[in-house]
Amino acid sequence: MSLFDNLFGRKKPGPTQTAPSTTTPAPPDPSQDPNMIRVYDGYGREMFISKQEWRTKILPGTIKSHWNNPDQLYGTIFGALNDGFFADVIDAAKQLNRIDPVPVRAACVYGIVLTQNHRLDEAEQVLRSCLEKHGEDGSVLTNLAKVYAARNEHQKADEILWHALEIDPNQDNGMGWYFAIQRERNGEAVAWDALRRVAAIPGSWRAQLWLARQALQNQKAEEALALYHAVLAQVTRPVPTDLLMQISGDLGNAGHIAEILPLVEPHFDPQTHGLQVGNNLIKAHLELGQLDAARKILDQLYALKHMDWQKNLSYWDTEIAKARVASTRVDQKAQMKMAMLTGEGPVWLKPNSPAAELFPAKSSDALVIAFLGGTAERATNSKRIERQMANTEGRLSHAVPLFLAEQVEFNTAARAQTLVPWITEPSGGFILSGGAWKDEDAANYSRQSQTKNDYIITSHLKTQAEPWIIELRLIRSIDNKCLGNLSASFPSAEPQRAIPGIAQQLLTLLAREAEIELLAPPASYQVPAGANFPCYLLRLEQLLAVRCGSLDGVNSGFLSGEREIIDGNIQQCLACPNNVNTRILLAQTLQAMKKVRPDILAEFKDKIALLQKEKPLAEPAQSVVQRIFNEILAA
């Protein structure tokens, strides 16, 4: 079920259909195809297979493997029924009826399967047998009523259904069917009167929920709240999930956001109520500006590791981050202080890392080349200082210097250093300036770093219109002289069209103007190509961001999407399974995240183990990287 199906019980309308902008039709979205089933692999990757393929290739084996496990067999049958595979689970339902320690559950499932296959006499026999052996039960009686309805014996069906409600007035299936029958036959007003009749049955609470919904629709909030309090006072614990979902959903739809939390949150248990109730609580906290409380629930849901929840949870992750940024005002008159962060070599290869042994060491007296970015011309006239979430321009402005630095490190005899412009006051954060660095300023910064730089290369983006433009300038530090410049254009969504190429041009420029010796790159260094290259740039920038997240003066909203960062690195490793540097990049991201969000690392332990087992690197890289993972993930 999607996020918006659950959110306050409201279904978000689908996107407007528009004609494609090119003659090539867009590939169909499998998630919108009713004949496709969504599945997940061990890494959480979403995949789709046809219902027919699931029916013939997956379902039989799943039933066989769960044949003697009642809970798993029930879940398999339930899923098959939701997909309309009624004829495929007859034998499985019969087996469940033999072995299930919950006889009512088994009888209802078997009765439903037989009814859907038009074996009504057998269905009646199964249901009546259960009633004789185990006593009257509302759910069994409701399904028996459906057998009679399928025979068109409606009077008998009505009698049994009412008796089912007398036995258990809170069964959702039975009460919903009863209300629908009354509305279809006698109209809306009579249906609500019938619901009040159900509410009068001792122990009833579900009908009261529906009556509260009607009260909210009639602007009678106090009446609805009184009904909710009465219901919560009498139901068993844990409180049923659909009860909390309906209370929070109906109050949210009616605009009574503040009333949701004191009613619902005290009864919320993430393990029991999950995403269905958690969605509404997160939204309520967000709308009330209670971001830490929203984050707490989000973290609780993430910790349960439901792969089918990840898109929804990632949505909330982003919304909370947006709300934090929006709630933070920047004092335009406050004095802003800036510093230059420095990093030696590739961002993912610290000199003291065990991974350093996989790459050749550089001479200590080698020339040093610095890289400086963090600038982009954008389509805006604003002169205001703004705090905002990382966007494509900002990420790329920091990723390009990181990528160029590793290119120099592995393709030349020189050493590389990256300079990152950073705000220290009033709060820590990256700087994205609209103007390119002046040669003199860049050279000054290169001379002020602890490791003195012989040359500095500035990178600047022009993003006012498509295609974007990347510009590089090679500056000699000692006299501020520009020795050469390069530029290239590329579609904003496809940096692979220009960045690798301009990196090669830069190496040639360095050899010609700075007499830098070019070398063949080590075999253990490979740049992900094609469609994998933008992802590589993103993960470089994110590693930098995660490391900066642990600096003094950085507020809690600086870093967002921490789980997506880790998961994205895992997906990159799966896309490039033999690539050593992407695996080290993942390990270093985990190492940095351990300082910022150590609480989330355990969620990825199984995925990391599976990656190392199913996609091992060639030795010695596999053992080296495993050593790093072991240290990071040690309990």
XYZ file of C-alpha atoms in Angstrom:
635
model
C 0.000 0.000 0.000
C 1.395 3.385 -0.912
C 2.112 6.253 1.416
C -0.755 8.397 0.214
C -3.287 5.584 0.527
C -2.589 5.567 4.254
C -1.951 9.222 4.931
C -4.900 10.400 7.009
C -6.939 7.845 5.069
C -6.771 10.034 1.979
C -5.785 8.799 -1.453
C -3.706 11.235 -3.436
C -4.889 11.712 -7.029
C -2.644 10.270 -9.680
C -0.418 12.423 -11.854
C -1.823 14.216 -14.850
C -1.036 12.391 -18.059
C 0.866 14.512 -20.580
C 2.269 13.776 -23.980
C 5.939 12.815 -24.009
C 8.329 15.542 -25.088
C 10.105 13.301 -27.601
C 9.031 10.768 -30.170
C 10.366 7.957 -27.985
C 7.589 6.820 -25.643
C 8.410 6.703 -21.949
C 8.811 3.163 -20.590
C 5.709 1.967 -18.760
C 5.716 2.258 -14.979
C 5.427 -1.311 -13.656
C 4.104 -0.071 -10.308
C 0.983 1.160 -12.104
C 0.387 -2.132 -13.914
C -2.225 -4.253 -12.106
C -0.701 -7.349 -13.682
C 2.666 -6.803 -11.976
C 3.690 -7.732 -8.432
C 6.315 -5.787 -6.470
C 9.017 -7.890 -4.806
C 12.309 -7.097 -3.015
C 15.653 -8.852 -2.971
C 17.993 -9.210 -0.004
C 19.430 -5.740 -0.627
C 16.028 -4.070 -0.594
C 16.013 -3.512 -4.355
C 12.511 -3.184 -5.753
C 11.663 -5.475 -8.653
C 8.509 -6.416 -10.519
C 7.359 -9.712 -11.943
C 4.128 -10.506 -13.714
C 1.301 -12.038 -11.739
C 1.342 -15.001 -14.087
C 5.036 -15.588 -13.465
C 4.462 -15.267 -9.722
C 1.539 -17.649 -9.949
C 3.377 -20.359 -11.879
C 7.000 -20.012 -10.723
C 6.996 -18.493 -7.251
C 3.720 -19.297 -5.497
C 3.911 -23.136 -5.726
C 7.416 -23.208 -4.253
C 6.477 -20.747 -1.527
C 3.471 -22.853 -0.532
C 5.645 -25.962 -0.467
C 8.306 -24.347 1.718
C 5.646 -23.094 4.182
C 3.514 -26.242 4.108
C 4.037 -27.124 7.762
C 4.350 -23.583 9.151
C 0.834 -22.279 9.907
C 1.717 -18.594 10.206
C 3.787 -18.481 7.030
C 1.296 -20.616 5.142
C -1.520 -18.302 6.216
C 0.452 -15.275 5.027
C 1.112 -16.895 1.664
C -2.561 -17.783 1.172
C -3.682 -14.327 2.270
C -1.356 -12.690 -0.254
C -2.523 -15.022 -3.022
C -6.166 -14.179 -2.290
C -5.378 -10.464 -2.517
C -3.876 -11.131 -5.947
C -6.961 -13.076 -7.030
C -5.332 -16.521 -7.094
C -8.315 -18.311 -5.556
C -7.981 -21.608 -7.413
C -4.267 -21.915 -6.686
C -4.525 -22.138 -2.909
C -7.323 -24.680 -2.363
C -4.972 -27.437 -1.211
C -2.937 -24.975 0.864
C -6.082 -23.711 2.615
C -7.129 -27.283 3.296
C -3.692 -27.990 4.811
C -3.911 -24.850 6.948
C -7.284 -26.022 8.237
C -5.622 -29.255 9.355
C -2.567 -27.797 11.108
C -3.457 -24.290 12.260
C -3.499 -23.858 16.067
C -5.874 -20.922 15.404
C -8.895 -22.868 14.098
C -11.087 -19.811 13.484
C -8.456 -18.245 11.230
C -8.012 -21.450 9.274
C -11.742 -22.085 8.888
C -12.374 -18.544 7.648
C -9.570 -18.748 5.089
C -10.629 -22.185 3.862
C -14.255 -21.081 3.732
C -13.350 -17.985 1.707
C -11.250 -20.018 -0.729
C -14.050 -22.553 -1.251
C -16.666 -19.808 -1.629
C -14.574 -17.971 -4.207
C -14.254 -21.235 -6.128
C -18.065 -21.695 -6.003
C -17.816 -24.795 -3.810
C -20.499 -23.458 -1.527
C -21.629 -26.693 0.100
C -18.060 -27.523 1.120
C -17.558 -23.996 2.407
C -20.694 -24.251 4.550
C -19.547 -27.600 5.911
C -16.101 -26.231 6.887
C -17.568 -23.169 8.615
C -20.329 -25.055 10.451
C -17.837 -27.680 11.574
C -15.708 -24.954 13.125
C -18.746 -23.508 14.941
C -19.689 -26.933 16.284
C -16.170 -27.684 17.542
C -15.151 -24.294 18.861
C -18.328 -22.377 19.567
C -19.874 -19.332 17.932
C -17.505 -16.809 16.405
C -18.426 -13.584 14.619
C -15.922 -13.940 11.763
C -16.929 -17.528 11.027
C -20.609 -16.575 11.074
C -19.970 -13.630 8.725
C -18.280 -15.903 6.209
C -21.143 -18.365 6.561
C -23.536 -15.500 5.767
C -21.532 -14.863 2.603
C -22.037 -18.465 1.555
C -25.804 -17.951 1.767
C -25.528 -14.605 -0.052
C -23.664 -16.397 -2.858
C -26.668 -18.740 -3.109
C -28.965 -15.695 -3.297
C -30.557 -16.729 0.014
C -30.440 -13.153 1.252
C -32.922 -13.398 4.104
C -30.949 -16.250 5.662
C -27.694 -14.371 5.012
C -29.103 -11.264 6.770
C -30.120 -13.291 9.806
C -26.719 -14.941 10.137
C -24.873 -11.646 9.565
C -26.833 -9.896 12.303
C -26.176 -12.770 14.671
C -22.472 -12.527 13.763
C -22.534 -8.880 14.836
C -24.324 -9.779 18.061
C -21.479 -12.192 18.811
C -18.726 -9.775 17.699
C -19.870 -6.263 16.748
C -16.292 -5.114 16.114
C -15.337 -7.267 13.150
C -14.470 -4.867 10.362
C -15.562 -7.174 7.563
C -18.962 -7.970 9.026
C -19.831 -4.437 10.110
C -18.686 -2.895 6.831
C -20.752 -5.389 4.868
C -23.790 -4.769 7.084
C -23.531 -0.986 6.585
C -23.126 -1.386 2.803
C -26.186 -3.653 2.582
C -28.343 -1.199 4.506
C -27.190 1.778 2.448
C -27.752 -0.019 -0.852
C -31.251 -1.178 0.099
C -32.556 1.676 2.198
C -30.390 4.756 1.736
C -27.806 6.679 3.743
C -29.989 7.720 6.693
C -31.235 4.185 7.356
C -27.667 2.866 7.096
C -26.501 5.222 9.851
C -29.467 4.224 12.016
C -28.466 0.598 11.477
C -24.983 1.486 12.622
C -26.382 2.957 15.840
C -28.152 -0.356 16.346
C -24.770 -2.089 16.164
C -23.292 0.484 18.544
C -25.907 -0.470 21.132
C -24.631 -4.057 21.291
C -22.616 -4.603 24.501
C -18.883 -4.393 23.844
C -19.276 -2.528 20.560
C -16.651 0.057 19.620
C -16.116 -0.117 15.851
C -19.527 1.315 15.049
C -18.690 4.205 17.367
C -15.657 4.971 15.215
C -17.895 5.311 12.192
C -20.351 7.448 14.112
C -17.447 9.669 15.175
C -16.523 10.045 11.508
C -20.080 11.182 10.782
C -19.888 13.643 13.689
C -16.672 15.139 12.276
C -18.293 15.475 8.871
C -21.155 17.344 10.555
C -18.717 19.696 12.370
C -19.399 18.094 15.756
C -15.821 17.632 16.934
C -16.640 17.394 20.648
C -19.083 14.561 20.002
C -16.454 12.714 17.952
C -13.773 13.176 20.607
C -16.086 11.862 23.299
C -16.715 8.749 21.202
C -12.969 8.255 20.654
C -12.208 8.507 24.376
C -14.960 5.994 25.164
C -13.641 3.568 22.535
C -10.025 3.797 23.720
C -11.122 3.236 27.306
C -12.721 -0.114 26.503
C -10.622 -1.784 23.800
C -8.047 -4.432 24.626
C -4.303 -3.759 24.491
C -2.484 -3.472 22.218
C -5.006 -1.193 20.555
C -5.957 -2.526 17.088
C -3.978 -0.932 14.270
C -6.981 -0.033 12.125
C -8.618 1.672 15.118
C -5.690 4.043 15.608
C -5.375 4.561 11.890
C -9.038 5.537 11.566
C -8.971 7.918 14.529
C -5.823 9.687 13.311
C -6.955 9.643 9.695
C -10.426 11.005 10.323
C -9.182 13.734 12.666
C -6.493 14.705 10.150
C -8.938 14.871 7.265
C -11.229 17.038 9.374
C -8.370 19.414 10.200
C -8.106 18.530 13.898
C -4.351 17.835 13.808
C -3.573 18.818 17.388
C -6.139 16.346 18.744
C -4.457 13.374 17.066
C -1.356 13.169 19.224
C -2.805 12.992 22.764
C -5.388 10.464 21.600
C -3.274 8.156 19.452
C 0.413 8.489 20.325
C 0.208 7.063 23.887
C -1.065 3.800 22.363
C 1.374 3.671 19.427
C 3.782 0.748 19.303
C 5.992 0.736 16.164
C 6.274 -3.060 16.065
C 2.501 -3.527 16.286
C 1.122 -0.535 14.418
C 3.919 0.103 11.951
C 3.723 2.433 8.984
C -0.076 2.515 8.893
C -0.322 4.523 12.104
C 3.207 5.933 12.023
C 2.479 7.817 8.782
C -0.292 9.810 10.386
C 1.668 10.549 13.554
C 4.693 11.775 11.601
C 2.485 14.029 9.496
C 0.735 15.398 12.577
C 4.047 16.200 14.265
C 5.326 17.828 11.080
C 2.272 20.023 10.666
C 2.611 21.118 14.276
C 6.310 21.887 13.820
C 7.423 19.117 16.200
C 10.333 17.911 14.096
C 12.270 15.974 16.750
C 9.145 13.996 17.644
C 8.522 13.249 13.954
C 12.144 12.105 13.579
C 11.853 9.815 16.608
C 8.910 7.926 15.072
C 10.666 7.800 11.703
C 13.761 6.234 13.276
C 11.622 3.682 15.093
C 10.002 2.624 11.811
C 13.321 2.497 9.946
C 14.721 0.203 12.637
C 12.110 -2.438 11.803
C 13.797 -2.891 8.376
C 10.652 -3.371 6.279
C 11.906 -3.143 2.720
C 8.467 -2.218 1.392
C 8.393 0.837 3.686
C 11.622 2.414 2.474
C 10.159 4.759 -0.156
C 7.587 6.089 2.271
C 10.131 6.555 5.034
C 12.553 8.263 2.663
C 9.742 10.664 1.735
C 9.300 11.607 5.399
C 13.066 11.897 5.825
C 13.111 14.546 3.116
C 10.036 16.340 4.442
C 11.520 16.610 7.930
C 14.766 17.950 6.475
C 12.839 20.523 4.400
C 10.906 21.604 7.482
C 14.128 22.072 9.458
C 15.608 24.269 6.753
C 12.391 26.270 6.423
C 12.237 26.831 10.182
C 15.761 28.240 10.375
C 16.079 31.924 9.658
C 19.370 33.438 8.546
C 20.217 36.754 10.156
C 21.269 38.863 7.191
C 23.148 41.265 9.511
C 25.036 38.605 11.438
C 28.768 38.416 10.814
C 29.631 35.285 8.855
C 32.998 33.614 9.293
C 34.524 31.287 6.719
C 37.331 28.738 6.750
C 38.865 26.321 4.283
C 38.586 22.634 5.097
C 41.390 20.572 3.588
C 41.543 16.964 2.525
C 44.544 15.068 1.209
C 44.197 12.658 -1.688
C 40.933 10.977 -2.666
C 38.099 11.663 -0.233
C 37.614 7.914 0.231
C 41.289 7.038 0.807
C 42.643 8.422 4.050
C 46.424 8.019 4.374
C 46.008 5.963 7.577
C 43.267 3.707 6.191
C 43.995 -0.022 5.704
C 42.821 0.516 2.119
C 45.902 2.657 1.429
C 47.955 -0.539 1.047
C 45.979 -1.324 -2.129
C 47.388 1.729 -3.937
C 50.940 2.929 -4.647
C 52.341 5.468 -2.179
C 53.293 8.954 -3.309
C 56.658 10.556 -2.748
C 56.667 13.043 0.118
C 58.454 15.618 -2.056
C 56.000 15.331 -4.962
C 54.356 18.485 -6.275
C 50.996 19.237 -4.663
C 47.958 20.350 -6.641
C 44.938 21.807 -4.851
C 41.330 21.822 -6.052
C 38.777 24.451 -5.105
C 35.084 24.555 -6.070
C 31.871 25.550 -4.341
C 30.739 28.119 -6.923
C 27.860 28.085 -9.388
C 26.038 30.801 -11.313
C 22.327 30.215 -10.931
C 19.167 31.696 -12.423
C 18.441 34.029 -9.506
C 18.885 37.700 -8.719
C 18.755 37.191 -4.958
C 21.639 38.663 -2.971
C 20.368 37.222 0.280
C 22.248 34.603 2.248
C 20.040 31.528 2.327
C 20.174 28.226 4.139
C 18.877 25.454 1.919
C 19.007 21.736 1.386
C 21.699 20.407 -0.892
C 20.676 20.692 -4.530
C 22.218 19.471 -7.770
C 24.328 22.605 -8.308
C 25.659 22.532 -4.762
C 26.439 18.841 -4.776
C 28.182 19.002 -8.148
C 30.196 22.077 -7.150
C 31.798 19.995 -4.383
C 31.863 16.638 -6.172
C 33.809 17.847 -9.211
C 36.900 18.949 -7.208
C 36.812 15.651 -5.299
C 36.724 13.680 -8.547
C 39.463 15.750 -10.200
C 41.640 15.335 -7.114
C 41.517 11.554 -7.307
C 42.198 11.696 -11.046
C 45.416 13.615 -10.385
C 46.303 11.350 -7.456
C 46.093 8.168 -9.544
C 47.144 9.416 -13.004
C 50.145 11.605 -12.157
C 53.229 11.710 -9.963
C 51.746 14.689 -8.079
C 49.796 14.655 -4.841
C 46.305 16.121 -4.621
C 44.595 18.219 -1.990
C 41.021 19.505 -1.865
C 39.986 22.831 -0.356
C 36.367 23.129 0.754
C 34.905 26.557 1.604
C 33.072 26.234 4.919
C 31.036 28.530 7.162
C 32.121 28.317 10.808
C 29.760 30.956 12.229
C 26.916 31.399 12.968
C 26.550 27.672 12.198
C 28.553 25.194 10.172
C 27.703 24.553 6.547
C 28.946 24.414 2.957
C 29.230 27.603 0.947
C 27.789 27.836 -2.548
C 28.811 31.152 -4.069
C 27.364 32.595 -7.253
C 30.664 33.966 -8.557
C 33.804 32.169 -9.688
C 36.956 32.392 -7.560
C 39.407 35.122 -8.494
C 42.817 33.743 -9.404
C 44.549 35.793 -6.702
C 42.137 34.656 -3.967
C 42.434 31.019 -4.972
C 46.230 31.212 -4.989
C 46.210 32.872 -1.566
C 44.116 30.056 -0.109
C 46.409 27.463 -1.679
C 49.423 29.042 0.045
C 47.709 29.289 3.446
C 46.919 25.589 3.882
C 49.129 23.484 6.142
C 50.303 21.471 3.142
C 51.679 24.044 0.715
C 50.322 23.714 -2.822
C 52.294 24.334 -5.987
C 49.210 24.777 -8.161
C 45.510 25.239 -7.597
C 42.681 24.359 -9.952
C 39.371 26.143 -9.558
C 36.132 24.738 -10.897
C 33.035 26.798 -11.620
C 29.560 25.830 -12.843
C 27.187 27.861 -14.985
C 23.700 26.522 -14.374
C 21.375 29.329 -15.485
C 20.170 27.318 -18.494
C 20.632 24.001 -20.264
C 23.162 22.755 -21.067
C 25.255 23.483 -17.984
C 28.860 24.556 -18.352
C 31.885 23.507 -16.285
C 34.960 25.781 -16.295
C 38.415 24.939 -14.903
C 41.371 27.262 -14.337
C 44.936 26.134 -13.614
C 46.709 28.713 -11.406
C 50.311 28.739 -10.234
C 50.293 29.409 -6.517
C 53.556 31.319 -6.216
C 52.580 34.196 -8.518
C 48.770 33.812 -9.042
C 49.318 33.261 -12.773
C 46.662 31.379 -14.762
C 48.426 28.812 -16.926
C 45.361 27.602 -18.781
C 41.620 27.142 -18.705
C 39.160 24.531 -19.899
C 35.404 24.396 -20.350
C 32.788 21.879 -21.421
C 28.990 21.745 -21.584
C 26.688 18.919 -20.558
C 23.020 18.213 -19.792
C 22.491 18.812 -16.068
C 21.255 15.249 -15.568
C 24.213 13.717 -17.451
C 27.543 14.939 -16.088
C 29.133 11.837 -17.614
C 28.939 13.684 -20.941
C 31.625 16.165 -19.874
C 33.296 15.605 -16.488
C 35.424 12.507 -17.334
C 36.477 14.133 -20.603
C 37.486 17.452 -19.068
C 39.419 15.517 -16.411
C 41.529 13.960 -19.181
C 42.047 17.395 -20.752
C 43.175 18.687 -17.371
C 45.814 15.943 -17.083
C 47.161 16.952 -20.488
C 47.180 20.609 -19.436
C 49.096 19.762 -16.242
C 51.687 17.792 -18.180
C 52.162 20.619 -20.686
C 52.054 23.710 -18.470
C 53.217 22.390 -15.072
C 55.460 19.563 -16.293
C 53.562 17.048 -14.162
C 54.546 13.473 -14.969
C 51.601 11.372 -16.152
C 51.337 7.768 -14.947
C 49.168 4.794 -15.757
C 46.460 4.467 -13.090
C 46.680 1.457 -10.741
C 44.488 -1.500 -11.676
C 42.603 -1.165 -8.388
C 41.254 2.282 -9.395
C 38.304 2.299 -11.768
C 35.851 5.106 -12.442
C 32.233 3.929 -12.798
C 31.205 4.697 -16.352
C 28.071 5.771 -18.166
C 24.901 5.998 -16.103
C 26.842 4.929 -12.977
C 29.074 8.016 -13.083
C 26.536 10.574 -11.731
C 25.892 8.255 -8.798
C 29.630 8.071 -8.139
C 29.880 11.870 -8.028
C 26.924 11.989 -5.648
C 28.464 9.461 -3.257
C 31.778 11.354 -3.228
C 29.982 14.529 -2.190
C 27.903 12.686 0.385
C 30.996 11.205 2.045
C 32.347 14.731 2.378
C 29.004 15.868 3.832
C 28.857 13.009 6.341
C 32.374 13.784 7.553
C 31.501 17.458 7.911
C 28.404 16.473 9.875
C 30.606 15.630 12.858
C 32.391 18.994 12.937
C 31.916 21.428 15.800
C 29.200 24.003 15.238
C 27.156 21.838 12.858
C 23.481 21.794 13.762
C 21.226 18.744 13.729
C 19.629 19.619 10.398
C 22.869 19.751 8.395
C 22.744 16.114 7.319
C 19.604 14.415 6.024
C 18.779 11.156 4.281
C 21.463 9.272 6.186
C 19.986 5.878 5.382
C 19.622 6.696 1.705
C 23.278 7.678 1.656
C 24.333 4.261 2.965
C 21.827 2.364 0.866
C 22.802 4.323 -2.240
C 26.416 3.308 -1.723
C 25.367 -0.333 -1.419
C 23.366 -0.072 -4.649
C 26.414 1.476 -6.342
C 28.533 -1.485 -5.226
C 25.958 -3.856 -6.674
C 25.993 -1.947 -9.971
C 29.823 -2.091 -10.025
C 30.520 -5.367 -8.161
C 34.223 -5.605 -9.093
C 35.039 -1.969 -8.394
C 37.450 -1.582 -5.473
C 37.108 2.156 -4.918
C 33.299 2.103 -4.755
C 33.541 -0.588 -2.055
C 36.079 1.487 -0.122
C 33.811 4.508 -0.595
C 30.991 2.554 1.047
C 33.263 1.530 3.930
C 34.488 5.087 4.498
C 30.918 6.404 4.403
C 29.975 3.918 7.104
C 33.041 4.935 9.113
C 32.062 8.604 8.910
C 28.416 7.837 9.670
C 29.478 6.045 12.847
C 30.427 9.443 14.267
C 27.189 11.139 13.204
C 24.451 8.477 13.389
C 25.883 5.337 15.016
C 22.339 4.230 15.866
C 21.483 3.358 12.250
C 24.479 1.220 11.271
C 22.990 -2.018 12.626
C 20.153 -1.692 10.105
C 22.651 -2.349 7.279
C 24.702 -5.135 8.825
C 22.896 -7.915 6.961
C 23.107 -6.115 3.611
C 26.844 -5.550 4.017
C 27.395 -9.209 4.889
C 25.339 -10.294 1.870
C 27.265 -7.930 -0.412
C 30.622 -9.256 0.762
C 29.453 -12.854 0.380
C 27.677 -12.632 -2.974
C 29.856 -9.985 -4.644
C 33.397 -10.532 -3.293
C 36.230 -8.398 -4.607
C 39.439 -9.921 -5.889
C 42.094 -10.408 -3.235
C 43.729 -8.688 -1.496
C 41.005 -6.014 -1.745
C 38.292 -8.313 -0.384
C 40.165 -9.027 2.847
C 41.222 -5.408 3.328
C 37.708 -4.065 2.882
C 36.257 -6.804 5.086
C 38.677 -5.781 7.816
C 37.330 -2.233 7.630
C 33.726 -3.434 7.734
C 34.447 -5.665 10.729
C 35.895 -2.758 12.675
C 33.024 -0.426 11.822
C 30.199 -2.866 12.485
C 31.626 -4.491 15.606
C 29.029 -4.490 18.376
